[in-house]
XYZ file of N, CA and C in Angstrom:
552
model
N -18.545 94.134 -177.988
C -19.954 94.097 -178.334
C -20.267 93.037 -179.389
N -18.968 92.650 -179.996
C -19.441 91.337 -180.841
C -20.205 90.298 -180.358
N -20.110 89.409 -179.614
C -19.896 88.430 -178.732
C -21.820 88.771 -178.617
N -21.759 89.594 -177.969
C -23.173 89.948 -177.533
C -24.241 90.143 -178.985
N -23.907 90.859 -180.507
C -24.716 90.809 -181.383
C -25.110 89.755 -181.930
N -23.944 89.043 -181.654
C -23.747 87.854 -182.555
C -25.104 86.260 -181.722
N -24.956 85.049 -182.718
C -25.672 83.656 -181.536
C -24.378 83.565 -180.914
N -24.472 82.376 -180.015
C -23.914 82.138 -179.155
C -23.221 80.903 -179.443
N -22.538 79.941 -179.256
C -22.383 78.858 -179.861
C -22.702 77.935 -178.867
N -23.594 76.639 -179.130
C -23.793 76.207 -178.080
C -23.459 75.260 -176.816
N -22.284 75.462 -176.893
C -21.469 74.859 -175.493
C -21.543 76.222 -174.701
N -21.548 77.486 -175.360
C -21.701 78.444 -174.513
C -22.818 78.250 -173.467
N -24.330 78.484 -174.613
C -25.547 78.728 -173.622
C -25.682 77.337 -173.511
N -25.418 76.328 -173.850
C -25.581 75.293 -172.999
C -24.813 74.699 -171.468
N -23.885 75.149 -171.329
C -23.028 75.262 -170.147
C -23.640 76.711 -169.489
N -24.121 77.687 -169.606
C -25.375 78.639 -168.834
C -26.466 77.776 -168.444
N -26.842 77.033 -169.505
C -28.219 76.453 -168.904
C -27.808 75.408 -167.930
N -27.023 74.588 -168.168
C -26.384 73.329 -167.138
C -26.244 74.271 -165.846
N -25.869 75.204 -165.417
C -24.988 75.735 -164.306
C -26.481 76.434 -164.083
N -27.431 77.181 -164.272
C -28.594 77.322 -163.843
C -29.412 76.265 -163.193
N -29.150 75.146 -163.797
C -29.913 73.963 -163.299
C -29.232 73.393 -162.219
N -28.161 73.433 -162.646
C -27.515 72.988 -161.076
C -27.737 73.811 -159.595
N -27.738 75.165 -160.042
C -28.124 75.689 -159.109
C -29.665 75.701 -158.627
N -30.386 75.646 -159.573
C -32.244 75.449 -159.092
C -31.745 74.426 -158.511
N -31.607 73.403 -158.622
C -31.067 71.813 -157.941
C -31.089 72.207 -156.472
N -29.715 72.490 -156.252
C -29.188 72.658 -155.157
C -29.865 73.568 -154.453
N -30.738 74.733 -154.601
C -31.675 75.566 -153.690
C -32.881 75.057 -154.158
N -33.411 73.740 -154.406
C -34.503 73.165 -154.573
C -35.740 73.490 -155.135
N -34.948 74.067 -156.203
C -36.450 75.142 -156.653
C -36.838 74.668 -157.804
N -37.436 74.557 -159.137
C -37.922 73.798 -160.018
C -38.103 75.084 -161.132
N -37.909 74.455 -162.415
C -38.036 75.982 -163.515
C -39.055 75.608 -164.541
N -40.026 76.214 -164.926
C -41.222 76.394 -166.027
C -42.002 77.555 -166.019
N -41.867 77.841 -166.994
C -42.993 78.903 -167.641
C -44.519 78.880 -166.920
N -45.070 77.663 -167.327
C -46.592 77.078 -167.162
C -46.510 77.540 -166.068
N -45.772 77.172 -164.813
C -45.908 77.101 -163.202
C -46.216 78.553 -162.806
N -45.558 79.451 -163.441
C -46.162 81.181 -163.426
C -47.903 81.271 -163.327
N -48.251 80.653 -164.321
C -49.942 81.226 -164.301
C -50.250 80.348 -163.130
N -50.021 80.085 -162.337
C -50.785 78.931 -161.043
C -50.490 80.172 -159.924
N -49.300 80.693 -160.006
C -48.789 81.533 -159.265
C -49.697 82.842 -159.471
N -49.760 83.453 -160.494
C -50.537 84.548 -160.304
C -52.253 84.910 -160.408
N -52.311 83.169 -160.747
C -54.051 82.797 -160.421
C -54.697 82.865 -159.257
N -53.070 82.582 -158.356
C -53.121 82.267 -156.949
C -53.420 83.862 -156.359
N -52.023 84.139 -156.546
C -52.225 85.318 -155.814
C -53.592 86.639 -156.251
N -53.979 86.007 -157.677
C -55.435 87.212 -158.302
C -56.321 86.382 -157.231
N -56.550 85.616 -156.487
C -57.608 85.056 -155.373
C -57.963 83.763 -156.109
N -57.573 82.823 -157.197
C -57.927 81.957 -157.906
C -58.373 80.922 -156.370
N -57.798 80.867 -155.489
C -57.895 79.866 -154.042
C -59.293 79.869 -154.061
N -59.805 80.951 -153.963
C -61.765 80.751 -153.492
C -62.396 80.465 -154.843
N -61.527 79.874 -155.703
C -62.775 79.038 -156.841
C -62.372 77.795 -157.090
N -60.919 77.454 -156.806
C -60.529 75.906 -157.039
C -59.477 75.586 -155.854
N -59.099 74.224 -155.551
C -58.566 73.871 -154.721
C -57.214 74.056 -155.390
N -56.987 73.826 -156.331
C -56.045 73.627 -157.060
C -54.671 74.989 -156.546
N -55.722 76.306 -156.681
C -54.889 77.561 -156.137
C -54.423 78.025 -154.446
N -55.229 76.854 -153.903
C -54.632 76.792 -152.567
C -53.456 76.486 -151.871
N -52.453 77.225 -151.811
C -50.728 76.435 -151.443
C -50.368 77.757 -151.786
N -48.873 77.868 -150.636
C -48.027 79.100 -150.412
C -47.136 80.126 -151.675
N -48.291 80.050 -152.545
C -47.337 80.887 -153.654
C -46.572 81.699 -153.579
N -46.339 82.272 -152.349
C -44.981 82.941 -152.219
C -44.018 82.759 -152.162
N -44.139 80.849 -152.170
C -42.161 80.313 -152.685
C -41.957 80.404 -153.754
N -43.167 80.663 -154.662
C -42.675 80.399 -156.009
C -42.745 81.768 -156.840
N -42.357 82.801 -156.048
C -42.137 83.901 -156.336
C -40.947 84.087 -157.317
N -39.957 83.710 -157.173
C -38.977 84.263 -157.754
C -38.761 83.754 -159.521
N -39.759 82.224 -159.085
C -40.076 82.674 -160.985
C -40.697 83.558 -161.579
N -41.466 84.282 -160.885
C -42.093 85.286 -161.589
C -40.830 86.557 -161.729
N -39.799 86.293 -161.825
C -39.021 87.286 -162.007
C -38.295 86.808 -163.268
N -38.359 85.601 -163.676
C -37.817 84.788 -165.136
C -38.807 85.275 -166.324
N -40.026 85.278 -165.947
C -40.801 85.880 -166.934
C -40.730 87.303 -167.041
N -40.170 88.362 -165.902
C -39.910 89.576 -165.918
C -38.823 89.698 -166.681
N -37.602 88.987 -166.508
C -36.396 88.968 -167.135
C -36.500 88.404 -168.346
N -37.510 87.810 -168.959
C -37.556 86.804 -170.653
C -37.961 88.601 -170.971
N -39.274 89.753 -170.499
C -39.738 90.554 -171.186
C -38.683 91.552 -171.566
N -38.052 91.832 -170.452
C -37.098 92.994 -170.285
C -36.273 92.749 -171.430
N -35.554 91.044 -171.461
C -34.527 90.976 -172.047
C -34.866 90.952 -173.685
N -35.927 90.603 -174.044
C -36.621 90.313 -175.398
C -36.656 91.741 -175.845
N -37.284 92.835 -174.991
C -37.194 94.221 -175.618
C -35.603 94.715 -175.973
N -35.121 94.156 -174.824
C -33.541 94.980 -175.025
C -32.924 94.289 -176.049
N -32.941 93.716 -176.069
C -32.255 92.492 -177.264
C -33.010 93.287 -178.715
N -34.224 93.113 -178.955
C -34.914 93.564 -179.916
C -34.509 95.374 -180.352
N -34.792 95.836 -179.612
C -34.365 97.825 -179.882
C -32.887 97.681 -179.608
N -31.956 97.116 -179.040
C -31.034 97.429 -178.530
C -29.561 97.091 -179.039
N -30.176 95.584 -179.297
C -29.024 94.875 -179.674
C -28.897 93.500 -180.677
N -29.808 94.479 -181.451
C -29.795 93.524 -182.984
C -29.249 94.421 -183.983
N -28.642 94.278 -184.945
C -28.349 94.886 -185.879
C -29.496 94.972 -187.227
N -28.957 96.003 -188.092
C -30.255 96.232 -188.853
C -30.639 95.197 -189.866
N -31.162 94.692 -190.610
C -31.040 94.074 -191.201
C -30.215 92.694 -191.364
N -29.988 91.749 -189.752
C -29.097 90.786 -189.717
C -29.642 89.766 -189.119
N -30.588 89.094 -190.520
C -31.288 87.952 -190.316
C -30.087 86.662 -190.869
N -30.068 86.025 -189.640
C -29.589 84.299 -190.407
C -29.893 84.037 -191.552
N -28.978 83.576 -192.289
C -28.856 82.843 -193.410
C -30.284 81.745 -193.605
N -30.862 81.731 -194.382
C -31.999 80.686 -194.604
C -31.706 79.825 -195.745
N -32.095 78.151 -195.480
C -31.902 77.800 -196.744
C -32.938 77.795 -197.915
N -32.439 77.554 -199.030
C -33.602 77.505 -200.189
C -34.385 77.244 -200.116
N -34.334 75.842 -199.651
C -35.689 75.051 -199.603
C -36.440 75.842 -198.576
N -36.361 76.236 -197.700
C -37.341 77.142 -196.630
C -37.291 78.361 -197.512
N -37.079 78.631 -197.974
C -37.458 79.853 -199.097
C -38.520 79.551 -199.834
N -38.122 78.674 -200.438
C -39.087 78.054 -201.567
C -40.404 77.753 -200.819
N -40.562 77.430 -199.726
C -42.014 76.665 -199.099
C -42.367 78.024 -198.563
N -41.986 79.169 -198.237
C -42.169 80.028 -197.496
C -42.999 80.829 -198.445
N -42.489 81.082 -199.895
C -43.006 81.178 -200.870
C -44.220 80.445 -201.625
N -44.223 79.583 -201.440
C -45.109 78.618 -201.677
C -46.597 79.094 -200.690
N -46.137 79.430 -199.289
C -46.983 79.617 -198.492
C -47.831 80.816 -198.648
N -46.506 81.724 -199.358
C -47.113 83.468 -199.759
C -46.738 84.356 -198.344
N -45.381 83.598 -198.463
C -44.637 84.720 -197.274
C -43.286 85.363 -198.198
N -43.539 86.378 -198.678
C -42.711 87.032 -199.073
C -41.967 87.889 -198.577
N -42.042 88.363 -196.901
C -41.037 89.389 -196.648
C -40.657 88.202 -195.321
N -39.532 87.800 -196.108
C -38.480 86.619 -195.295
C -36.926 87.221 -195.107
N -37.284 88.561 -194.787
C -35.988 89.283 -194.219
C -36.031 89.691 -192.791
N -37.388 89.332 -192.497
C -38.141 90.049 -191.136
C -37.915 88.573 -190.294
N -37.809 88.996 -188.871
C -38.429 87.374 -188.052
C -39.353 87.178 -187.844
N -40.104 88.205 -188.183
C -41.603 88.422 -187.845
C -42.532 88.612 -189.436
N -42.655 87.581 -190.325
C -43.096 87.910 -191.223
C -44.496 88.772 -191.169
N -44.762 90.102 -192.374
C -45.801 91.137 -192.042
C -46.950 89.871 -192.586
N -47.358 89.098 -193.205
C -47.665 88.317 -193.649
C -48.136 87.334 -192.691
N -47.968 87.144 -191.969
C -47.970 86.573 -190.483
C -48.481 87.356 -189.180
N -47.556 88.070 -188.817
C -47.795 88.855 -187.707
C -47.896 90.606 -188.002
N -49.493 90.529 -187.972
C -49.560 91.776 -188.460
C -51.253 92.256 -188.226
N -51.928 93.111 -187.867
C -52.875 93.333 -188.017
C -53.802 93.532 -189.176
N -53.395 93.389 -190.464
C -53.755 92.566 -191.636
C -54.239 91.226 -191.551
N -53.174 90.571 -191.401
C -53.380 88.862 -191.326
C -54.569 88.869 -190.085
N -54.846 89.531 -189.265
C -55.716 88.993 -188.152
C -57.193 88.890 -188.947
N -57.745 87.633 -188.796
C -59.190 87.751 -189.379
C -59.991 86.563 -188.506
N -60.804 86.452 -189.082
C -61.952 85.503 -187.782
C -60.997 84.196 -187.461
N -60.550 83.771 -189.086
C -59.848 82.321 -188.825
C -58.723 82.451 -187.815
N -58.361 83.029 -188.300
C -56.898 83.365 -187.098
C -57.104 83.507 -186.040
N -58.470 84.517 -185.554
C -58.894 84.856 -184.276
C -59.176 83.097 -183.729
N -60.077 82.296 -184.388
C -60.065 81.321 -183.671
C -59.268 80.480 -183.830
N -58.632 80.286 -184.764
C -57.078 79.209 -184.623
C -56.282 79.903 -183.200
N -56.080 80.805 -183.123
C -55.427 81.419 -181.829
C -55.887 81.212 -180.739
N -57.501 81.439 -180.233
C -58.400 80.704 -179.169
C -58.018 79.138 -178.931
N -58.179 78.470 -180.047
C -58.249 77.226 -179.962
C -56.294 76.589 -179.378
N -55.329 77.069 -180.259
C -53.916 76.859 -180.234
C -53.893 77.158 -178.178
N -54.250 78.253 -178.073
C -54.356 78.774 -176.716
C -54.844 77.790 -175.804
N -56.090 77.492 -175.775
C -56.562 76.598 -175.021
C -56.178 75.414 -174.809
N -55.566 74.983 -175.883
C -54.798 73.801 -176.064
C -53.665 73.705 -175.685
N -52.868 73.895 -175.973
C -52.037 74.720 -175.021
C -51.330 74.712 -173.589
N -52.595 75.786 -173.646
C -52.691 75.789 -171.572
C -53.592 74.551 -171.439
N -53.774 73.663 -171.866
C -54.652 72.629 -171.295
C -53.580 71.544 -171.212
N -52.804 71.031 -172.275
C -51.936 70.611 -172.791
C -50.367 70.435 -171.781
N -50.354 71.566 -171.254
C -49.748 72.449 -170.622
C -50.056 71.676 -169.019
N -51.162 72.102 -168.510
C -51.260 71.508 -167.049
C -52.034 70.204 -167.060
N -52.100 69.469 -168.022
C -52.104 68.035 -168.272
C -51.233 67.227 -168.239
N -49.908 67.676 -168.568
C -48.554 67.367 -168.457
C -47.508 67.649 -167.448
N -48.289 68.031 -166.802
C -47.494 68.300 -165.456
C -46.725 69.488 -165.616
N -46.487 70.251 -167.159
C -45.596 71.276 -166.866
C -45.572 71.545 -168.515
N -45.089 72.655 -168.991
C -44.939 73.244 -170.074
C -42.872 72.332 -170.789
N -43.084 73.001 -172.090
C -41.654 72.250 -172.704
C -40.317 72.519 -172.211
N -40.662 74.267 -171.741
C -39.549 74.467 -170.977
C -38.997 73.568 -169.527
N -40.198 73.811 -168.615
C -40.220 72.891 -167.766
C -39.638 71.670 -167.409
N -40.252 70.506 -168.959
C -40.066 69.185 -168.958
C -38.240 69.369 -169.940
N -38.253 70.225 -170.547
C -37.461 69.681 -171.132
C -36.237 69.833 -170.969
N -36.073 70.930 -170.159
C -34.836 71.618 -169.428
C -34.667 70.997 -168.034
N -35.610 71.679 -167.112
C -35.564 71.274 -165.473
C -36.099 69.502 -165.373
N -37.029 69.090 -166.084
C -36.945 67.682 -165.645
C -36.324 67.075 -166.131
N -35.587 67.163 -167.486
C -34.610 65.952 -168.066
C -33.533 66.625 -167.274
N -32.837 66.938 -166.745
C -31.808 67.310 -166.158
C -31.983 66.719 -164.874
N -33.054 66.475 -164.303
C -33.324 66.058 -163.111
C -33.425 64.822 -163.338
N -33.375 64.170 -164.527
C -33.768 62.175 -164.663
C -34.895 62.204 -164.430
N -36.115 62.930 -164.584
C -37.445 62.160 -164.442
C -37.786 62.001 -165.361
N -38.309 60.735 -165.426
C -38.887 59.583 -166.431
C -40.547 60.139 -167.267
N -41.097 60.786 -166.279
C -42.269 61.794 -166.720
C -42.098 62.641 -167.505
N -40.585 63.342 -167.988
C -40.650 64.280 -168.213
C -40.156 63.787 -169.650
N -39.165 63.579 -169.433
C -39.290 62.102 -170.931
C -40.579 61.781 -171.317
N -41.106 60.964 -171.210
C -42.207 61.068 -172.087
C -43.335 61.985 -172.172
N -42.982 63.245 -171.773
C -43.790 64.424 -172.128
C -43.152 65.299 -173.190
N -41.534 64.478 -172.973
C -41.003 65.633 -174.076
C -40.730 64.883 -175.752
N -40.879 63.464 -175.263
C -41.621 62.604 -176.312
C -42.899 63.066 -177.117
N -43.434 63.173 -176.640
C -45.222 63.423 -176.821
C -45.100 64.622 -177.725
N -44.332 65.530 -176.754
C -44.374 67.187 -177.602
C -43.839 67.138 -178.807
N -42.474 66.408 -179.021
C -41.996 66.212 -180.401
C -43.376 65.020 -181.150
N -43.451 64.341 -180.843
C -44.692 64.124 -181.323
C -46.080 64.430 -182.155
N -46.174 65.527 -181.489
C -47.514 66.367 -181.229
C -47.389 67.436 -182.058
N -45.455 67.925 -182.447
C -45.250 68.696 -183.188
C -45.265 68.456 -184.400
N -44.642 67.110 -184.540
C -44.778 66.507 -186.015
C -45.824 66.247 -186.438
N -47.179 65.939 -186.003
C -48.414 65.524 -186.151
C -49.251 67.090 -186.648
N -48.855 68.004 -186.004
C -49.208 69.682 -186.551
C -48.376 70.195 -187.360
N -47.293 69.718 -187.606
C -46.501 70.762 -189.081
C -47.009 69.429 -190.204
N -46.715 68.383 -189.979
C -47.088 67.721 -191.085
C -48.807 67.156 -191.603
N -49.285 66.842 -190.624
C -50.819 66.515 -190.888
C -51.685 67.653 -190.418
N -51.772 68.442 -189.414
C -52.540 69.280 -189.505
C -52.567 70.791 -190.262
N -51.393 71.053 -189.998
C -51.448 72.485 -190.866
C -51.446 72.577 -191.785
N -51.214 71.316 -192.545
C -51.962 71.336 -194.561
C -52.844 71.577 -194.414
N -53.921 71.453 -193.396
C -55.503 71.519 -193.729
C -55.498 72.786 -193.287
N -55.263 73.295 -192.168
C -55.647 74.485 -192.092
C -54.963 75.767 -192.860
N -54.007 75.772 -193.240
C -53.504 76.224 -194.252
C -53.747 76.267 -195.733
């Protein structure tokens, strides 16, 4: 049961993820998150309002069983097979800014300070609308979400997916460093 409480090291889950991809490869199937909501837009009748939802979503069924398996496994992992109190080591300096920020319970992964029905207030309500929309816009503007581009298409050599996964590191640095001072 060690093995399992413990991370993983990553030649482990990275040789899982290689051998997943090889296999989507070889049964020609393609992997992203994003590609789910097209699928169940489809099948809620999304077809009779955009063209976009028109096409055989029943091949792309069996991703909807990756997002079944991320929920299942996130609960079990979470009640099941974490230990009590066995948060990673953090360094200072992320202490110190975390503090700085007025996050004081940095024993949690989920700071209460953060994620909590406290913290929810109008701003948040619409930073969350807005993050959302953006997002999913962001999202099928790019042909595909990070998982998507950054796993299944760089593994595949497409050149698209590269510079989407450019952009995202990008896009990330441009929101931890210039935008979230302000909104923060």
């Amino acid at each position: 049961m060690e093995i399992i409480y413990g991370p993983w090291p990553w030649y482990v889950s990275g040789f899982l993820i290689a051998v997943t991809m090889l296999l989507l490869l070889l049964l020609g199937k393609k992997f992203g998150m994003s590609s789910n909501l097209r699928t169940m837009c489809a099948i809620g009748g999304g077809n009779k309002f955009s063209q976009f939802f028109k096409y055989n979503w029943r091949n792309d069924l069996w991703n909807l069983i990756v997002i079944l398996g991320a929920i299942i496994g996130g609960f079990l992992a979470s009640h099941y097979l974490s230990l009590e109190n066995d948060m990673p080591q953090i360094s200072t300096h992320t202490l110190e800014a975390l503090n700085n920020l007025g996050i004081a319970s940095q024993n949690h992964y989920l700071p209460v300070e953060l994620f909590s029905f406290e913290a929810l207030n109008a701003k948040t309500i619409a930073i969350l609308i807005v993050g959302g929309f953006l997002v999913g816009f962001g999202a099928r503007y790019a042909g595909g979400c990070t998982s998507g581009h950054a796993i299944s298409g760089l593994s595949n050599l497409q050149l698209p997916s590269l510079i989407a996964v450019i952009g995202f590191f990008i896009g990330g640095l441009i929101m931890v460093h210039l935008i979230y001072p302000l909104i923060f």
